Amino acid sequence: MDTIAPTIRDRATIALRHYESCRLCEHRCDVRRSGGERGICKADATARVYRHRVEYGEELQLVPSHLFYLSGCDLRCAFCIAEANAFDPSRGRELTRELFRDAVEWGRSQGARNVQWVGGEPTIHIPAILNAMSGCERLPPIVWKSDFYGTPGAFALLDGIVETYVADFKFGNDACALRIASVKNYVEVVTRNLRTAIGQGSLIVRHLLLPGHFDCCYRPIVRWMQEHLPEATFSLRDGYLPKWRAPHFVELAGRISRETAERAADVARLAGLNLVI
Amino acid sequence: MEAFPESDVTDIEIAPDGRLFIFGASREVLELLAGIGFGQAHRRLGTLQADTTCKEQPTIAVQQE
């Protein structure tokens, strides 16, 4: 990966235009973040790391993984368990080349196999992330964990740099996405980006089972995966917690039962998906 | 450089039916759980030690942010 440093520097330069008129995510706010304007994500041109650590709970093909958590997000999922950090982009330390370089060396000393950008949502901070990585002489493989609501332009900036994408496929229809996460045109955007990502690197598609959304969200996601991306890894999560505003939604106030989780796994297996649990 | 101080925390949620959900598991947390007989943590550690590139299904549920 060392040889891609010039590529990253070039991409970082190109990416800066989004801080003049931001179209990194499909909200396409067109705000001048370099001048302090803020769009739906509320982020300006400074990315902040509110946590970084080496973790062992990710999919086995990724761990030990050095996760960098950036504050700020373009979605507003009612069940977000990190809302304080995810929705306030002023939290954390400024992401600089120096911070990243030192942190990467620390992670390497702890046995990390890769660097994983997470959020909030890293897509809204692509220019700052590329700038930080451009100062790293020994860059580990890059993992990009995202809500996949980015624009084609955002994914073009990552092409050839990201080795593994981890995509959150949260909702199986636009009505649930709008109601729960205040996001429009969700399915078309995410499925378009999944098709893009599978051509750029390896892909893990995660789905967090939501209570009360088995038929409206889970089954359509499995069907789409079966038809379009059966070769991708499908990571099924049943650890839903009714955090943040979830109690305001009747069905989201509960939890996923063991029986529902097992039934979901059976559905994925019957569909022939490359399932990990 | 070490991780930020707040980065040291691992969150654990226990569902009423006994399932354990871990967010941000460090190696030390897995070793702790394995040490108290939590078989899934033991199996995960064993898998990691045997082959960190294998794709055996992980057995600990991890919540996402």
PDB file of N, CA and C in Angstrom, chain A residues 161-228:
ATOM      1  N   ILE A 161      -8.041   2.940  -3.248  1.00  0.00           N
ATOM      2  CA  ILE A 161      -7.473   3.235  -1.936  1.00  0.00           C
ATOM      3  C   ILE A 161      -8.073   2.321  -0.863  1.00  0.00           C
ATOM      4  N   VAL A 162      -9.380   2.114  -0.941  1.00  0.00           N
ATOM      5  CA  VAL A 162     -10.058   1.245   0.028  1.00  0.00           C
ATOM      6  C   VAL A 162      -9.915  -0.211  -0.403  1.00  0.00           C
ATOM      7  N   GLU A 163      -9.488  -1.036   0.532  1.00  0.00           N
ATOM      8  CA  GLU A 163      -9.354  -2.458   0.227  1.00  0.00           C
ATOM      9  C   GLU A 163     -10.647  -3.214   0.513  1.00  0.00           C
ATOM     10  N   THR A 164     -11.298  -2.857   1.613  1.00  0.00           N
ATOM     11  CA  THR A 164     -12.537  -3.548   2.010  1.00  0.00           C
ATOM     12  C   THR A 164     -13.599  -2.529   2.404  1.00  0.00           C
ATOM     13  N   TYR A 165     -14.756  -2.667   1.819  1.00  0.00           N
ATOM     14  CA  TYR A 165     -15.908  -1.853   2.216  1.00  0.00           C
ATOM     15  C   TYR A 165     -16.785  -2.657   3.178  1.00  0.00           C
ATOM     16  N   VAL A 166     -17.235  -1.991   4.230  1.00  0.00           N
ATOM     17  CA  VAL A 166     -18.236  -2.564   5.127  1.00  0.00           C
ATOM     18  C   VAL A 166     -19.458  -1.657   5.029  1.00  0.00           C
ATOM     19  N   ALA A 167     -20.510  -2.183   4.422  1.00  0.00           N
ATOM     20  CA  ALA A 167     -21.694  -1.364   4.122  1.00  0.00           C
ATOM     21  C   ALA A 167     -22.828  -1.695   5.077  1.00  0.00           C
ATOM     22  N   ASP A 168     -23.402  -0.677   5.667  1.00  0.00           N
ATOM     23  CA  ASP A 168     -24.618  -0.868   6.455  1.00  0.00           C
ATOM     24  C   ASP A 168     -25.820  -0.761   5.526  1.00  0.00           C
ATOM     25  N   PHE A 169     -26.483  -1.875   5.305  1.00  0.00           N
ATOM     26  CA  PHE A 169     -27.728  -1.884   4.525  1.00  0.00           C
ATOM     27  C   PHE A 169     -28.849  -1.948   5.557  1.00  0.00           C
ATOM     28  N   LYS A 170     -29.384  -0.781   5.898  1.00  0.00           N
ATOM     29  CA  LYS A 170     -30.243  -0.674   7.073  1.00  0.00           C
ATOM     30  C   LYS A 170     -31.715  -0.928   6.794  1.00  0.00           C
ATOM     31  N   PHE A 171     -32.189  -0.424   5.648  1.00  0.00           N
ATOM     32  CA  PHE A 171     -33.628  -0.445   5.373  1.00  0.00           C
ATOM     33  C   PHE A 171     -33.895  -1.072   4.001  1.00  0.00           C
ATOM     34  N   GLY A 172     -35.001  -1.796   3.923  1.00  0.00           N
ATOM     35  CA  GLY A 172     -35.340  -2.469   2.677  1.00  0.00           C
ATOM     36  C   GLY A 172     -36.328  -1.716   1.825  1.00  0.00           C
ATOM     37  N   ASN A 173     -36.753  -0.540   2.286  1.00  0.00           N
ATOM     38  CA  ASN A 173     -37.659   0.280   1.478  1.00  0.00           C
ATOM     39  C   ASN A 173     -37.500   1.744   1.879  1.00  0.00           C
ATOM     40  N   ASP A 174     -37.913   2.626   0.971  1.00  0.00           N
ATOM     41  CA  ASP A 174     -37.694   4.059   1.194  1.00  0.00           C
ATOM     42  C   ASP A 174     -38.585   4.635   2.294  1.00  0.00           C
ATOM     43  N   ALA A 175     -39.763   4.067   2.470  1.00  0.00           N
ATOM     44  CA  ALA A 175     -40.674   4.622   3.477  1.00  0.00           C
ATOM     45  C   ALA A 175     -40.082   4.440   4.884  1.00  0.00           C
ATOM     46  N   CYS A 176     -39.555   3.276   5.161  1.00  0.00           N
ATOM     47  CA  CYS A 176     -38.949   3.046   6.484  1.00  0.00           C
ATOM     48  C   CYS A 176     -37.705   3.916   6.656  1.00  0.00           C
ATOM     49  N   ALA A 177     -36.931   4.071   5.606  1.00  0.00           N
ATOM     50  CA  ALA A 177     -35.729   4.898   5.694  1.00  0.00           C
ATOM     51  C   ALA A 177     -36.071   6.348   5.994  1.00  0.00           C
ATOM     52  N   LEU A 178     -37.108   6.840   5.337  1.00  0.00           N
ATOM     53  CA  LEU A 178     -37.519   8.221   5.563  1.00  0.00           C
ATOM     54  C   LEU A 178     -38.084   8.404   6.971  1.00  0.00           C
ATOM     55  N   ARG A 179     -38.873   7.459   7.378  1.00  0.00           N
ATOM     56  CA  ARG A 179     -39.527   7.569   8.690  1.00  0.00           C
ATOM     57  C   ARG A 179     -38.524   7.445   9.834  1.00  0.00           C
ATOM     58  N   ILE A 180     -37.568   6.552   9.707  1.00  0.00           N
ATOM     59  CA  ILE A 180     -36.682   6.250  10.835  1.00  0.00           C
ATOM     60  C   ILE A 180     -35.363   7.017  10.771  1.00  0.00           C
ATOM     61  N   ALA A 181     -34.890   7.305   9.554  1.00  0.00           N
ATOM     62  CA  ALA A 181     -33.568   7.937   9.429  1.00  0.00           C
ATOM     63  C   ALA A 181     -33.601   9.274   8.698  1.00  0.00           C
ATOM     64  N   SER A 182     -34.780   9.731   8.341  1.00  0.00           N
ATOM     65  CA  SER A 182     -34.939  11.032   7.675  1.00  0.00           C
ATOM     66  C   SER A 182     -34.098  11.129   6.401  1.00  0.00           C
ATOM     67  N   VAL A 183     -34.121  10.071   5.626  1.00  0.00           N
ATOM     68  CA  VAL A 183     -33.299  10.036   4.425  1.00  0.00           C
ATOM     69  C   VAL A 183     -34.156   9.600   3.236  1.00  0.00           C
ATOM     70  N   LYS A 184     -33.962  10.273   2.113  1.00  0.00           N
ATOM     71  CA  LYS A 184     -34.784  10.038   0.935  1.00  0.00           C
ATOM     72  C   LYS A 184     -34.066   9.149  -0.084  1.00  0.00           C
ATOM     73  N   ASN A 185     -34.874   8.485  -0.885  1.00  0.00           N
ATOM     74  CA  ASN A 185     -34.351   7.717  -2.017  1.00  0.00           C
ATOM     75  C   ASN A 185     -33.299   6.705  -1.572  1.00  0.00           C
ATOM     76  N   TYR A 186     -33.505   6.132  -0.425  1.00  0.00           N
ATOM     77  CA  TYR A 186     -32.472   5.331   0.242  1.00  0.00           C
ATOM     78  C   TYR A 186     -32.075   4.091  -0.560  1.00  0.00           C
ATOM     79  N   VAL A 187     -33.047   3.297  -0.941  1.00  0.00           N
ATOM     80  CA  VAL A 187     -32.726   2.001  -1.544  1.00  0.00           C
ATOM     81  C   VAL A 187     -31.975   2.181  -2.860  1.00  0.00           C
ATOM     82  N   GLU A 188     -32.416   3.100  -3.691  1.00  0.00           N
ATOM     83  CA  GLU A 188     -31.738   3.317  -4.972  1.00  0.00           C
ATOM     84  C   GLU A 188     -30.287   3.743  -4.756  1.00  0.00           C
ATOM     85  N   VAL A 189     -30.066   4.640  -3.796  1.00  0.00           N
ATOM     86  CA  VAL A 189     -28.705   5.128  -3.545  1.00  0.00           C
ATOM     87  C   VAL A 189     -27.815   4.014  -3.004  1.00  0.00           C
ATOM     88  N   VAL A 190     -28.293   3.313  -2.015  1.00  0.00           N
ATOM     89  CA  VAL A 190     -27.445   2.297  -1.381  1.00  0.00           C
ATOM     90  C   VAL A 190     -27.149   1.149  -2.342  1.00  0.00           C
ATOM     91  N   THR A 191     -28.165   0.692  -3.059  1.00  0.00           N
ATOM     92  CA  THR A 191     -27.905  -0.428  -3.976  1.00  0.00           C
ATOM     93  C   THR A 191     -26.980  -0.002  -5.119  1.00  0.00           C
ATOM     94  N   ARG A 192     -27.121   1.217  -5.588  1.00  0.00           N
ATOM     95  CA  ARG A 192     -26.187   1.723  -6.600  1.00  0.00           C
ATOM     96  C   ARG A 192     -24.754   1.681  -6.056  1.00  0.00           C
ATOM     97  N   ASN A 193     -24.575   2.125  -4.817  1.00  0.00           N
ATOM     98  CA  ASN A 193     -23.233   2.172  -4.246  1.00  0.00           C
ATOM     99  C   ASN A 193     -22.682   0.784  -3.928  1.00  0.00           C
ATOM    100  N   LEU A 194     -23.560  -0.134  -3.583  1.00  0.00           N
ATOM    101  CA  LEU A 194     -23.099  -1.507  -3.359  1.00  0.00           C
ATOM    102  C   LEU A 194     -22.538  -2.085  -4.659  1.00  0.00           C
ATOM    103  N   ARG A 195     -23.220  -1.822  -5.756  1.00  0.00           N
ATOM    104  CA  ARG A 195     -22.714  -2.316  -7.048  1.00  0.00           C
ATOM    105  C   ARG A 195     -21.371  -1.677  -7.386  1.00  0.00           C
ATOM    106  N   THR A 196     -21.225  -0.419  -7.023  1.00  0.00           N
ATOM    107  CA  THR A 196     -19.943   0.256  -7.268  1.00  0.00           C
ATOM    108  C   THR A 196     -18.849  -0.356  -6.415  1.00  0.00           C
ATOM    109  N   ALA A 197     -19.139  -0.542  -5.136  1.00  0.00           N
ATOM    110  CA  ALA A 197     -18.111  -0.990  -4.190  1.00  0.00           C
ATOM    111  C   ALA A 197     -17.588  -2.381  -4.528  1.00  0.00           C
ATOM    112  N   ILE A 198     -18.467  -3.271  -4.995  1.00  0.00           N
ATOM    113  CA  ILE A 198     -18.030  -4.641  -5.284  1.00  0.00           C
ATOM    114  C   ILE A 198     -17.013  -4.653  -6.415  1.00  0.00           C
ATOM    115  N   GLY A 199     -17.005  -3.588  -7.214  1.00  0.00           N
ATOM    116  CA  GLY A 199     -16.015  -3.484  -8.285  1.00  0.00           C
ATOM    117  C   GLY A 199     -14.736  -2.792  -7.862  1.00  0.00           C
ATOM    118  N   GLN A 200     -14.719  -2.290  -6.645  1.00  0.00           N
ATOM    119  CA  GLN A 200     -13.540  -1.545  -6.172  1.00  0.00           C
ATOM    120  C   GLN A 200     -12.724  -2.314  -5.141  1.00  0.00           C
ATOM    121  N   GLY A 201     -13.342  -3.281  -4.487  1.00  0.00           N
ATOM    122  CA  GLY A 201     -12.636  -4.003  -3.428  1.00  0.00           C
ATOM    123  C   GLY A 201     -13.519  -5.102  -2.896  1.00  0.00           C
ATOM    124  N   SER A 202     -13.103  -5.704  -1.794  1.00  0.00           N
ATOM    125  CA  SER A 202     -13.981  -6.699  -1.193  1.00  0.00           C
ATOM    126  C   SER A 202     -15.092  -5.985  -0.432  1.00  0.00           C
ATOM    127  N   LEU A 203     -16.188  -6.698  -0.223  1.00  0.00           N
ATOM    128  CA  LEU A 203     -17.382  -6.049   0.319  1.00  0.00           C
ATOM    129  C   LEU A 203     -18.039  -6.930   1.377  1.00  0.00           C
ATOM    130  N   ILE A 204     -18.276  -6.323   2.508  1.00  0.00           N
ATOM    131  CA  ILE A 204     -19.080  -6.948   3.568  1.00  0.00           C
ATOM    132  C   ILE A 204     -20.345  -6.104   3.706  1.00  0.00           C
ATOM    133  N   VAL A 205     -21.491  -6.727   3.544  1.00  0.00           N
ATOM    134  CA  VAL A 205     -22.763  -6.017   3.718  1.00  0.00           C
ATOM    135  C   VAL A 205     -23.341  -6.412   5.072  1.00  0.00           C
ATOM    136  N   ARG A 206     -23.475  -5.423   5.918  1.00  0.00           N
ATOM    137  CA  ARG A 206     -24.032  -5.678   7.244  1.00  0.00           C
ATOM    138  C   ARG A 206     -25.502  -5.302   7.275  1.00  0.00           C
ATOM    139  N   HIS A 207     -26.254  -6.079   8.023  1.00  0.00           N
ATOM    140  CA  HIS A 207     -27.633  -5.665   8.321  1.00  0.00           C
ATOM    141  C   HIS A 207     -27.913  -5.888   9.802  1.00  0.00           C
ATOM    142  N   LEU A 208     -28.302  -4.828  10.446  1.00  0.00           N
ATOM    143  CA  LEU A 208     -28.732  -4.910  11.840  1.00  0.00           C
ATOM    144  C   LEU A 208     -30.237  -5.151  11.857  1.00  0.00           C
ATOM    145  N   LEU A 209     -30.634  -6.300  12.340  1.00  0.00           N
ATOM    146  CA  LEU A 209     -32.061  -6.612  12.406  1.00  0.00           C
ATOM    147  C   LEU A 209     -32.774  -5.597  13.286  1.00  0.00           C
ATOM    148  N   LEU A 210     -33.865  -5.049  12.765  1.00  0.00           N
ATOM    149  CA  LEU A 210     -34.670  -4.098  13.520  1.00  0.00           C
ATOM    150  C   LEU A 210     -35.973  -4.765  13.929  1.00  0.00           C
ATOM    151  N   PRO A 211     -36.397  -4.610  15.159  1.00  0.00           N
ATOM    152  CA  PRO A 211     -37.667  -5.221  15.568  1.00  0.00           C
ATOM    153  C   PRO A 211     -38.826  -4.652  14.762  1.00  0.00           C
ATOM    154  N   GLY A 212     -39.669  -5.554  14.298  1.00  0.00           N
ATOM    155  CA  GLY A 212     -40.843  -5.113  13.541  1.00  0.00           C
ATOM    156  C   GLY A 212     -40.576  -4.808  12.084  1.00  0.00           C
ATOM    157  N   HIS A 213     -39.370  -5.096  11.600  1.00  0.00           N
ATOM    158  CA  HIS A 213     -39.031  -4.765  10.207  1.00  0.00           C
ATOM    159  C   HIS A 213     -38.533  -5.996   9.441  1.00  0.00           C
ATOM    160  N   PHE A 214     -39.057  -7.141   9.820  1.00  0.00           N
ATOM    161  CA  PHE A 214     -38.610  -8.372   9.173  1.00  0.00           C
ATOM    162  C   PHE A 214     -39.101  -8.448   7.731  1.00  0.00           C
ATOM    163  N   ASP A 215     -40.385  -8.217   7.541  1.00  0.00           N
ATOM    164  CA  ASP A 215     -40.946  -8.370   6.194  1.00  0.00           C
ATOM    165  C   ASP A 215     -40.735  -7.134   5.322  1.00  0.00           C
ATOM    166  N   CYS A 216     -40.770  -5.969   5.930  1.00  0.00           N
ATOM    167  CA  CYS A 216     -40.662  -4.735   5.132  1.00  0.00           C
ATOM    168  C   CYS A 216     -39.206  -4.379   4.801  1.00  0.00           C
ATOM    169  N   CYS A 217     -38.280  -4.754   5.658  1.00  0.00           N
ATOM    170  CA  CYS A 217     -36.873  -4.383   5.437  1.00  0.00           C
ATOM    171  C   CYS A 217     -35.946  -5.591   5.245  1.00  0.00           C
ATOM    172  N   TYR A 218     -36.004  -6.538   6.166  1.00  0.00           N
ATOM    173  CA  TYR A 218     -35.042  -7.633   6.086  1.00  0.00           C
ATOM    174  C   TYR A 218     -35.234  -8.500   4.837  1.00  0.00           C
ATOM    175  N   ARG A 219     -36.452  -8.947   4.618  1.00  0.00           N
ATOM    176  CA  ARG A 219     -36.669  -9.831   3.463  1.00  0.00           C
ATOM    177  C   ARG A 219     -36.313  -9.157   2.124  1.00  0.00           C
ATOM    178  N   PRO A 220     -36.707  -7.905   1.918  1.00  0.00           N
ATOM    179  CA  PRO A 220     -36.301  -7.256   0.652  1.00  0.00           C
ATOM    180  C   PRO A 220     -34.776  -7.129   0.502  1.00  0.00           C
ATOM    181  N   ILE A 221     -34.088  -6.917   1.603  1.00  0.00           N
ATOM    182  CA  ILE A 221     -32.625  -6.825   1.532  1.00  0.00           C
ATOM    183  C   ILE A 221     -32.032  -8.172   1.131  1.00  0.00           C
ATOM    184  N   VAL A 222     -32.529  -9.228   1.741  1.00  0.00           N
ATOM    185  CA  VAL A 222     -32.035 -10.563   1.392  1.00  0.00           C
ATOM    186  C   VAL A 222     -32.318 -10.866  -0.081  1.00  0.00           C
ATOM    187  N   ARG A 223     -33.521 -10.506  -0.514  1.00  0.00           N
ATOM    188  CA  ARG A 223     -33.856 -10.758  -1.927  1.00  0.00           C
ATOM    189  C   ARG A 223     -32.926  -9.996  -2.858  1.00  0.00           C
ATOM    190  N   TRP A 224     -32.640  -8.752  -2.506  1.00  0.00           N
ATOM    191  CA  TRP A 224     -31.763  -7.963  -3.380  1.00  0.00           C
ATOM    192  C   TRP A 224     -30.348  -8.547  -3.391  1.00  0.00           C
ATOM    193  N   MET A 225     -29.889  -8.927  -2.230  1.00  0.00           N
ATOM    194  CA  MET A 225     -28.551  -9.527  -2.150  1.00  0.00           C
ATOM    195  C   MET A 225     -28.499 -10.818  -2.967  1.00  0.00           C
ATOM    196  N   GLN A 226     -29.551 -11.600  -2.855  1.00  0.00           N
ATOM    197  CA  GLN A 226     -29.595 -12.874  -3.581  1.00  0.00           C
ATOM    198  C   GLN A 226     -29.545 -12.645  -5.091  1.00  0.00           C
ATOM    199  N   GLU A 227     -30.228 -11.617  -5.539  1.00  0.00           N
ATOM    200  CA  GLU A 227     -30.308 -11.367  -6.976  1.00  0.00           C
ATOM    201  C   GLU A 227     -29.077 -10.653  -7.530  1.00  0.00           C
ATOM    202  N   HIS A 228     -28.461  -9.804  -6.707  1.00  0.00           N
ATOM    203  CA  HIS A 228     -27.429  -8.916  -7.257  1.00  0.00           C
ATOM    204  C   HIS A 228     -26.029  -9.114  -6.683  1.00  0.00           C
TER     205      HIS A 228
END
